[in-house]
Short mmCIF file of C-alpha atoms in Angstrom, two decimals:
data_model
loop_
_atom_site.label_atom_id
_atom_site.label_comp_id
_atom_site.label_asym_id
_atom_site.label_seq_id
_atom_site.Cartn_x
_atom_site.Cartn_y
_atom_site.Cartn_z
CA UNK A 252 147.00 75.29 88.71
CA UNK A 253 144.52 72.38 88.40
CA UNK A 254 140.78 72.47 88.72
CA UNK A 255 137.77 70.04 88.46
CA UNK A 256 134.13 70.90 87.69
CA UNK A 257 131.45 68.52 88.83
CA UNK A 258 129.47 68.39 85.60
CA UNK A 259 126.60 66.59 87.33
CA UNK A 260 126.05 69.62 89.63
CA UNK A 261 126.65 72.28 86.91
CA UNK A 262 123.42 73.95 86.00
CA UNK A 263 124.74 76.54 83.57
CA UNK A 264 124.36 79.62 85.79
CA UNK A 265 127.51 80.94 84.04
CA UNK A 266 128.85 82.94 86.98
CA UNK A 267 132.33 81.25 86.41
CA UNK A 268 132.24 82.39 82.75
CA UNK A 269 131.90 85.99 83.78
CA UNK A 270 134.41 85.68 86.68
CA UNK A 271 137.13 83.91 84.67
CA UNK A 272 136.39 84.14 80.97
CA UNK A 273 139.77 82.65 79.90
CA UNK A 274 139.04 79.49 81.80
CA UNK A 275 135.33 78.81 81.53
CA UNK A 276 132.99 79.05 78.57
CA UNK A 277 129.31 78.09 77.98
CA UNK A 278 128.93 75.02 75.83
CA UNK A 279 125.59 76.10 74.34
CA UNK A 280 123.80 73.15 75.98
CA UNK A 281 123.35 74.54 79.52
CA UNK A 282 126.73 73.48 80.90
CA UNK A 283 130.28 74.84 80.86
CA UNK A 284 133.52 73.80 79.14
CA UNK A 285 136.70 74.62 81.04
CA UNK A 286 140.42 74.53 81.00
CA UNK A 287 141.50 71.88 83.53
CA UNK A 288 145.07 73.28 83.96
CA UNK A 289 144.66 77.07 83.82
CA UNK A 290 147.70 79.30 83.84
CA UNK A 291 148.88 80.36 87.30
CA UNK A 292 148.02 84.02 86.35
CA UNK A 293 144.34 83.02 86.39
CA UNK A 294 144.28 81.94 90.03
CA UNK A 295 142.64 84.97 91.52
CA UNK A 296 139.86 84.88 88.86
CA UNK A 297 139.39 81.13 89.15
CA UNK A 298 139.02 81.53 92.90
CA UNK A 299 136.30 84.22 92.35
CA UNK A 300 134.64 81.77 89.92
CA UNK A 301 134.64 78.90 92.36
CA UNK A 302 133.24 81.23 94.95
CA UNK A 303 130.52 82.51 92.66
CA UNK A 304 129.31 79.08 91.48
CA UNK A 305 125.80 78.64 93.00
CA UNK A 306 126.24 74.87 93.01
CA UNK A 307 129.81 74.96 94.33
CA UNK A 308 130.68 72.71 91.50
CA UNK A 309 134.24 74.06 90.92
CA UNK A 310 137.04 72.49 92.92
CA UNK A 311 140.55 73.85 92.99
CA UNK A 312 142.84 70.86 93.20
CA UNK A 313 146.18 72.58 93.26
CA UNK B 103 141.36 116.00 82.20
CA UNK B 104 138.82 114.42 84.55
CA UNK B 105 138.35 115.66 88.04
CA UNK B 106 137.84 113.07 90.78
CA UNK B 107 135.46 113.88 93.59
CA UNK B 108 135.02 112.46 97.08
CA UNK B 109 132.04 114.76 97.78
CA UNK B 110 128.67 113.38 98.80
CA UNK B 111 126.00 115.46 97.22
CA UNK B 112 122.44 114.22 97.41
CA UNK B 113 121.45 112.98 93.91
CA UNK B 114 118.30 110.99 94.66
CA UNK B 115 116.40 109.13 97.39
CA UNK B 116 115.34 105.78 95.93
CA UNK B 117 113.26 105.04 99.05
CA UNK B 118 110.70 107.84 98.56
CA UNK B 119 108.73 109.83 95.95
CA UNK B 120 109.37 111.06 93.28
CA UNK B 121 111.79 108.13 92.67
CA UNK B 122 109.32 105.54 93.91
CA UNK B 123 106.68 106.88 91.51
CA UNK B 124 108.87 105.67 88.57
CA UNK B 125 111.88 103.74 89.88
CA UNK B 126 112.95 102.28 86.49
CA UNK B 127 112.73 105.78 84.86
CA UNK B 128 114.89 107.30 87.61
CA UNK B 129 117.40 104.47 87.35
CA UNK B 130 117.70 105.12 83.63
CA UNK B 131 118.19 108.84 84.30
CA UNK B 132 120.97 108.02 86.82
CA UNK B 133 122.61 105.56 84.37
CA UNK B 134 122.84 108.43 81.86
CA UNK B 135 123.68 111.37 84.16
CA UNK B 136 125.04 110.27 87.43
CA UNK B 137 126.23 106.64 87.56
CA UNK B 138 127.15 106.79 91.31
CA UNK B 139 124.23 108.67 92.89
CA UNK B 140 124.34 109.31 96.65
CA UNK B 141 121.43 109.45 99.12
CA UNK B 142 121.41 110.64 102.70
CA UNK B 143 118.61 108.19 103.56
CA UNK B 144 119.31 106.13 106.67
CA UNK B 145 123.11 106.18 107.14
CA UNK B 146 123.45 107.28 103.54
CA UNK B 147 124.56 105.11 100.63
CA UNK B 148 125.91 105.11 97.12
CA UNK B 149 124.00 103.41 94.35
CA UNK B 150 125.52 101.55 91.39
CA UNK B 151 123.20 101.62 88.44
CA UNK B 152 125.29 100.59 85.31
CA UNK B 153 125.62 96.98 84.34
CA UNK B 154 129.44 96.98 83.94
CA UNK B 155 129.99 98.72 87.28
CA UNK B 156 127.78 96.31 89.11
CA UNK B 157 129.26 93.21 87.34
CA UNK B 158 132.72 94.24 88.39
CA UNK B 159 131.66 95.20 91.94
CA UNK B 160 129.60 92.07 92.64
CA UNK B 161 132.53 89.82 91.65
CA UNK B 162 134.90 91.86 93.78
CA UNK B 163 133.65 90.69 97.14
CA UNK B 164 136.97 91.58 98.88
CA UNK B 165 136.28 95.28 98.38
CA UNK B 166 132.40 95.19 98.24
CA UNK B 167 131.80 93.29 101.43
CA UNK B 168 128.44 91.82 102.45
CA UNK B 169 129.21 92.38 106.14
CA UNK B 170 127.05 95.43 106.35
CA UNK B 171 125.67 97.00 109.54
CA UNK B 172 123.00 94.50 110.48
CA UNK B 173 119.46 95.94 110.38
CA UNK B 174 118.70 94.50 113.78
CA UNK B 175 120.84 94.73 116.85
CA UNK B 176 121.30 91.00 117.41
CA UNK B 177 123.66 90.38 114.59
CA UNK B 178 124.21 89.12 111.01
CA UNK B 179 122.06 86.88 108.90
CA UNK B 180 124.22 84.16 107.20
CA UNK B 181 124.88 83.50 104.43
CA UNK B 182 123.68 86.86 102.96
CA UNK B 183 125.53 89.10 105.42
CA UNK B 184 128.81 87.20 105.71
CA UNK B 185 131.97 87.18 103.52
CA UNK B 186 134.36 84.41 102.47
CA UNK B 187 135.63 82.24 104.06
CA UNK B 188 132.68 81.96 106.49
CA UNK B 189 130.24 82.50 103.62
CA UNK B 190 131.57 79.42 101.84
CA UNK B 191 130.95 77.29 104.92
CA UNK B 192 127.24 78.16 104.92
CA UNK B 193 127.07 77.58 101.15
CA UNK B 194 128.60 74.12 101.67
CA UNK B 195 125.99 73.38 104.29
CA UNK B 196 123.03 74.51 102.15
CA UNK B 197 123.81 73.93 98.48
CA UNK B 198 122.75 70.23 98.34
CA UNK B 199 119.20 71.14 99.32
CA UNK B 200 118.98 73.38 96.19
CA UNK B 201 120.25 70.90 93.57
CA UNK B 202 118.26 69.89 90.52
CA UNK B 203 117.05 66.56 92.03
CA UNK B 204 115.75 68.32 95.17
CA UNK B 205 113.80 70.82 93.13
CA UNK B 206 112.40 68.04 90.90
CA UNK B 207 111.24 66.31 94.02
CA UNK B 208 109.36 69.46 95.15
CA UNK B 209 107.55 69.90 91.82
CA UNK B 210 104.51 67.55 92.35
CA UNK B 211 103.51 69.19 95.65
CA UNK B 212 104.13 72.66 94.13
CA UNK B 213 101.66 71.71 91.32
CA UNK B 214 99.02 70.67 93.86
CA UNK B 215 99.45 73.93 95.82
CA UNK B 216 99.25 75.98 92.61
CA UNK B 217 96.00 74.33 91.52
CA UNK B 218 94.48 74.71 94.96
CA UNK B 219 94.99 78.45 94.76
CA UNK B 220 94.23 78.87 91.03
CA UNK B 221 91.02 76.82 90.80
CA UNK B 222 88.79 79.26 92.82
CA UNK B 223 89.92 82.16 90.76
CA UNK B 224 89.31 80.23 87.50
CA UNK B 225 85.86 79.11 88.72
CA UNK B 226 84.98 82.71 89.44
CA UNK B 227 86.06 83.79 85.95
CA UNK B 228 88.89 85.84 87.38
CA UNK B 229 89.82 87.94 90.40
CA UNK B 230 92.82 89.44 92.14
CA UNK B 231 95.72 87.23 91.15
CA UNK B 232 98.11 89.26 93.34
CA UNK B 233 96.22 88.99 96.58
CA UNK B 234 94.68 85.49 96.06
CA UNK B 235 97.48 83.73 94.21
CA UNK B 236 100.93 85.42 93.97
CA UNK B 237 100.72 86.37 97.68
CA UNK B 238 99.86 83.06 99.32
CA UNK B 239 101.32 80.47 96.89
CA UNK B 240 105.10 80.91 97.29
CA UNK B 241 105.00 80.81 101.00
CA UNK B 242 103.01 77.58 100.87
CA UNK B 243 105.72 76.14 98.60
CA UNK B 244 108.39 77.09 101.09
CA UNK B 245 106.38 75.42 103.85
CA UNK B 246 106.45 72.25 101.78
CA UNK B 247 110.18 72.69 101.11
CA UNK B 248 110.85 73.01 104.82
CA UNK B 249 108.35 70.35 105.80
CA UNK B 250 106.15 72.58 107.91
CA UNK B 251 102.35 72.87 107.91
CA UNK B 252 101.02 74.77 104.90
CA UNK B 253 98.63 76.62 107.21
CA UNK B 254 101.62 78.41 108.84
CA UNK B 255 102.19 80.25 105.59
CA UNK B 256 99.62 82.87 106.65
CA UNK B 257 101.63 83.95 109.73
CA UNK B 258 104.99 83.68 107.94
CA UNK B 259 103.68 85.85 105.09
CA UNK B 260 102.44 88.58 107.45
CA UNK B 261 105.58 88.64 109.58
CA UNK B 262 107.91 88.67 106.57
CA UNK B 263 105.95 91.62 105.09
CA UNK B 264 106.07 93.53 108.40
CA UNK B 265 109.73 92.91 108.83
CA UNK B 266 110.43 95.25 105.88
CA UNK B 267 110.71 98.64 107.46
CA UNK B 268 110.49 100.82 104.44
CA UNK B 269 107.26 99.76 102.84
CA UNK B 270 105.63 103.00 101.69
CA UNK B 271 102.13 101.84 102.67
CA UNK B 272 102.98 101.60 106.32
CA UNK B 273 105.68 104.27 106.53
CA UNK B 274 108.54 103.76 108.93
CA UNK B 275 107.39 101.43 111.64
CA UNK B 276 110.52 99.99 113.28
CA UNK B 277 108.58 98.50 116.26
CA UNK B 278 106.32 96.60 114.01
CA UNK B 279 109.33 95.34 112.10
CA UNK B 280 111.14 94.37 115.30
CA UNK B 281 108.14 92.43 116.61
CA UNK B 282 107.76 90.59 113.26
CA UNK B 283 111.49 89.78 113.37
CA UNK B 284 111.13 88.36 116.82
CA UNK B 285 108.23 86.22 115.68
CA UNK B 286 110.19 84.83 112.77
CA UNK B 287 113.18 84.10 114.95
CA UNK B 288 110.99 82.33 117.60
CA UNK B 289 109.32 80.27 114.85
CA UNK B 290 112.71 79.24 113.47
CA UNK B 291 114.07 78.32 116.90
CA UNK B 292 111.00 76.18 117.79
CA UNK B 293 111.31 74.46 114.42
CA UNK B 294 114.96 73.61 115.03
CA UNK B 295 114.17 72.28 118.56
CA UNK B 296 111.36 70.18 117.16
CA UNK B 297 113.45 68.69 114.39
CA UNK B 298 116.31 67.85 116.78
CA UNK B 299 113.96 65.44 118.52
CA UNK B 300 112.93 63.64 115.34
CA UNK B 301 116.04 61.79 114.05
CA UNK B 302 115.47 62.83 110.44
CA UNK B 303 117.89 62.07 107.55
CA UNK B 304 120.21 65.13 107.29
CA UNK B 305 120.36 64.58 103.49
CA UNK B 306 116.62 64.98 103.23
CA UNK B 307 115.83 67.52 105.91
CA UNK B 308 117.63 70.81 105.57
CA UNK B 309 117.12 71.84 109.26
CA UNK B 310 118.56 68.59 110.54
CA UNK B 311 121.31 68.86 108.02
CA UNK B 312 122.28 72.35 109.20
CA UNK B 313 122.22 71.30 112.85
CA UNK B 314 124.58 68.32 112.15
CA UNK B 315 126.76 70.03 109.52
CA UNK B 316 130.42 70.07 110.38
CA UNK B 317 133.30 71.73 108.43
CA UNK B 318 136.94 71.55 109.53
CA UNK B 319 135.87 70.20 112.85
CA UNK B 320 133.43 72.96 113.67
CA UNK B 321 129.65 72.81 113.72
CA UNK B 322 127.35 75.76 113.13
CA UNK B 323 126.17 77.43 116.34
CA UNK B 324 122.51 77.15 117.32
CA UNK B 325 122.21 80.90 116.70
CA UNK B 326 123.72 80.59 113.17
CA UNK B 327 121.31 77.72 112.23
CA UNK B 328 118.47 79.77 113.72
CA UNK B 329 119.37 82.78 111.49
CA UNK B 330 119.66 80.69 108.35
CA UNK B 331 116.24 79.14 108.97
CA UNK B 332 114.81 82.48 109.80
CA UNK B 333 116.14 83.81 106.55
CA UNK B 334 114.43 80.97 104.60
CA UNK B 335 111.16 81.92 106.28
CA UNK B 336 111.10 85.30 104.39
CA UNK B 337 113.67 85.11 101.61
CA UNK B 338 111.94 81.99 100.37
CA UNK B 339 108.76 83.83 99.32
CA UNK B 340 108.91 87.62 99.36
CA UNK B 341 110.63 87.99 96.01
CA UNK B 342 108.83 84.99 94.57
CA UNK B 343 105.47 86.71 95.34
CA UNK B 344 106.58 89.76 93.32
CA UNK B 345 108.02 87.60 90.56
CA UNK B 346 104.81 85.53 90.23
CA UNK B 347 102.71 88.77 90.11
CA UNK B 348 104.91 90.40 87.48
CA UNK B 349 105.00 87.21 85.32
CA UNK B 350 101.11 86.95 85.31
CA UNK B 351 100.74 90.66 84.74
CA UNK B 352 103.10 90.57 81.68
CA UNK B 353 101.36 87.49 80.20
CA UNK B 354 98.01 89.17 80.54
CA UNK B 355 99.26 92.42 79.09
CA UNK B 356 100.97 90.84 76.09
CA UNK B 357 98.45 88.86 73.96
CA UNK B 358 101.13 87.84 71.32
CA UNK B 359 103.37 86.42 74.00
CA UNK B 360 100.48 84.63 75.69
CA UNK B 361 99.59 83.04 72.36
CA UNK B 362 103.12 81.88 71.79
CA UNK B 363 103.54 80.47 75.30
CA UNK B 364 100.23 78.64 75.15
CA UNK B 365 101.23 77.04 71.87
CA UNK B 366 104.63 75.94 73.18
CA UNK B 367 105.20 75.41 76.94
CA UNK B 368 108.91 74.97 76.40
CA UNK B 369 109.09 78.80 75.85
CA UNK B 370 107.83 79.48 79.35
CA UNK B 371 111.11 79.26 81.33
CA UNK B 372 112.90 81.75 79.19
CA UNK B 373 109.82 83.99 79.03
CA UNK B 374 109.76 84.15 82.81
CA UNK B 375 113.51 85.11 82.88
CA UNK B 376 112.71 87.89 80.35
CA UNK B 377 109.73 89.28 82.24
CA UNK B 378 111.89 89.42 85.35
CA UNK B 379 114.78 91.07 83.44
CA UNK B 380 112.35 93.66 82.24
CA UNK B 381 111.07 94.37 85.76
CA UNK B 382 113.37 92.82 88.30
CA UNK B 383 111.59 92.34 91.70
CA UNK B 384 114.65 92.15 93.88
CA UNK B 385 115.83 95.60 92.88
CA UNK B 386 118.72 95.99 95.18
CA UNK B 387 121.44 94.42 97.39
CA UNK B 388 123.51 96.23 99.91
CA UNK B 389 127.37 96.07 100.36
CA UNK B 390 129.92 98.02 102.43
CA UNK B 391 133.31 99.14 101.10
CA UNK B 392 136.46 97.62 102.69
CA UNK B 393 138.72 100.00 100.66
CA UNK B 394 138.42 103.27 98.73
CA UNK B 395 137.49 102.71 95.11
CA UNK B 396 137.05 105.00 92.17
CA UNK B 397 134.08 104.55 89.78
CA UNK B 398 134.07 106.99 86.92
CA UNK B 399 135.26 110.24 88.47
CA UNK B 400 133.81 109.53 91.86
CA UNK B 401 135.81 108.21 94.77
CA UNK B 402 133.82 106.02 97.12
CA UNK B 403 135.45 105.70 100.55
CA UNK B 404 136.15 102.68 102.77
CA UNK B 405 133.23 102.29 105.22
CA UNK B 406 130.66 103.73 102.81
CA UNK B 407 127.58 101.68 102.00
CA UNK B 408 126.81 100.84 98.35
CA UNK B 409 123.53 99.67 96.90
CA UNK B 410 123.62 97.51 93.71
CA UNK B 411 120.59 98.12 91.51
CA UNK B 412 120.06 94.82 89.66
CA UNK B 413 116.88 96.23 88.17
CA UNK B 414 118.87 98.99 86.61
CA UNK B 415 121.67 96.70 85.27
CA UNK B 416 118.95 94.61 83.58
CA UNK B 417 117.70 97.67 81.72
CA UNK B 418 121.16 98.95 80.70
CA UNK B 419 121.12 99.57 76.92
CA UNK B 420 124.92 99.33 76.83
CA UNK B 421 124.63 95.69 77.79
CA UNK B 422 121.33 94.44 76.31
CA UNK B 423 120.00 95.20 72.80
CA UNK B 424 116.48 96.62 72.46
CA UNK B 425 116.64 96.72 76.28
CA UNK B 426 113.11 98.03 76.81
CA UNK B 427 111.48 95.37 74.63
CA UNK B 428 110.10 92.13 76.01
CA UNK B 429 111.77 89.43 73.75
CA UNK B 430 111.01 86.02 75.11
CA UNK B 431 113.70 84.51 72.89
CA UNK B 432 116.44 86.68 74.38
CA UNK B 433 119.52 85.00 75.92
CA UNK B 434 119.27 86.06 79.57
CA UNK B 435 122.36 84.25 80.81
CA UNK B 436 123.87 87.58 81.83
CA UNK B 437 120.77 89.04 83.44
CA UNK B 438 121.21 89.98 87.08
CA UNK B 439 117.67 89.29 88.26
CA UNK B 440 118.89 86.95 90.94
CA UNK B 441 122.02 88.91 91.84
CA UNK B 442 125.56 88.26 90.65
CA UNK B 443 128.67 86.71 92.10
CA UNK B 444 129.04 84.63 95.28
CA UNK B 445 125.80 85.99 96.86
CA UNK B 446 123.60 85.17 93.90
CA UNK B 447 120.24 83.79 95.09
CA UNK B 448 120.51 80.26 96.29
CA UNK B 449 116.78 79.51 95.79
CA UNK B 450 116.43 80.82 92.26
CA UNK B 451 115.81 77.45 90.68
CA UNK B 452 112.95 76.78 93.20
CA UNK B 453 111.48 80.21 92.41
CA UNK B 454 111.66 79.63 88.67
CA UNK B 455 110.09 76.14 89.06
CA UNK B 456 107.20 77.51 91.09
CA UNK B 457 106.42 80.20 88.60
CA UNK B 458 106.68 77.93 85.62
CA UNK B 459 104.35 75.35 87.34
CA UNK B 460 101.88 78.18 88.09
CA UNK B 461 101.81 79.36 84.49
CA UNK B 462 101.49 75.80 83.10
CA UNK B 463 98.59 74.94 85.49
CA UNK B 464 96.82 78.20 84.69
CA UNK B 465 97.21 77.60 80.89
CA UNK B 466 96.03 74.03 81.23
CA UNK B 467 92.79 75.18 82.91
CA UNK B 468 92.00 78.30 80.81
CA UNK B 469 91.78 79.41 77.24
CA UNK B 470 92.80 83.03 77.85
CA UNK B 471 93.65 85.52 80.56
CA UNK B 472 93.49 89.28 80.30
CA UNK B 473 93.61 92.43 82.44
CA UNK B 474 90.32 93.38 84.19
CA UNK B 475 91.56 96.65 85.71
CA UNK B 476 94.69 98.57 86.62
CA UNK B 477 97.24 96.75 88.70
CA UNK B 478 98.52 98.31 91.92
CA UNK B 479 102.26 98.39 92.17
CA UNK B 480 104.85 98.13 94.81
CA UNK B 481 107.99 100.18 93.93
CA UNK B 482 110.25 99.93 97.01
CA UNK B 483 112.08 97.89 98.36
CA UNK B 484 110.96 95.48 95.73
CA UNK B 485 109.22 95.88 92.41
CA UNK B 486 105.90 93.99 92.66
CA UNK B 487 102.27 93.87 92.06
CA UNK B 488 99.89 94.19 95.12
CA UNK B 489 96.66 94.08 93.17
CA UNK B 490 96.31 92.30 89.80
CA UNK B 491 92.71 92.03 88.55
CA UNK B 492 92.61 89.51 85.71
CA UNK B 493 89.61 87.86 83.96
CA UNK B 494 90.00 84.28 82.72
CA UNK B 495 88.04 82.16 80.35
#
């Protein structure tokens, strides 16, 4: 699968980090780092992460 | 071998004494002894009190649904009482009004409103910072946010307070709550009607934006927009009043912390998060189970209601070190003060901005604040301070 995070919108609420810890991590500067092409097995967790983002900054591209 | 149980035995009633005499103490007791306590209050509900249980449940919105039995007969309040995919539609409509730039734009007027309320208290050498500051101030900020007259905050505040049925100081008064609810709904509807005549920019004005919002070819209904706006009229200040009171109380009660914050304002935002972790005003959120689920040795059945105790998660010693200590340097990224998962508070950045501005303005205008009497506390449905006598110099 393929995802994109709008880093302008990201405010470091970290809900994605807790929802899908293999895909998202805090960068220590109030934003997240993420895997742009997570394994298909992460889909359910990434969807929960996208859903939990208060800024709706996570887009699932495919 | 562990036995599983589907039995509902009454373990506590978080809505009445003795639990309301010491809610955090009881939550601790439940965390240790009975992690899924049941109460018969109302329709009856389970409570989740451990951090890990709540974290898992709050992210599992498929099983822990927000589509609870609405409190009032005329239906759900979006976005808080709806699930995905409908929930996401409301979030899409609303999120842009809560972005960083929008909150920065609100800061100057917030500062003016804070000073207007603080100055008389400072001039008098102190007073009741709960009744005369924490109570009126957040509603006035929400008026500014929504572009409505600041004077209307008085009515909104009263109705929002009355719409909570279970306040211990007025016992169970459903008629009063119903009337307050009708007033809030009418206010929201009038506001929407007014705005629809004004040709405002939907990117600037949230109410216009909601009315015009379209997703996959469908607009929100007038009723839906009405309920969202009605929600803002209370959700926008109830918890912030409690949060402001708790923050000022903790600063006054902890001289070392006050000293550190006055010396370095950049510590204020994290200190506020820590005060609100320590005593989390929005104690609970309600869900309903779509499927049976087992937590520990207890089976919770489909259709049962479940209350998440955020305030309890935030004091769970299995998750936070030195959990009962106020440590303003603590990393509070995982605190559940504003909820967790898709229904986490949309307005949290506005709330935190308001409280920070209030503390900064108070510090700018005083050398010291300290307690001048015993605070009066609210312990259900929120944790809060209803009377906060402070002296200032």
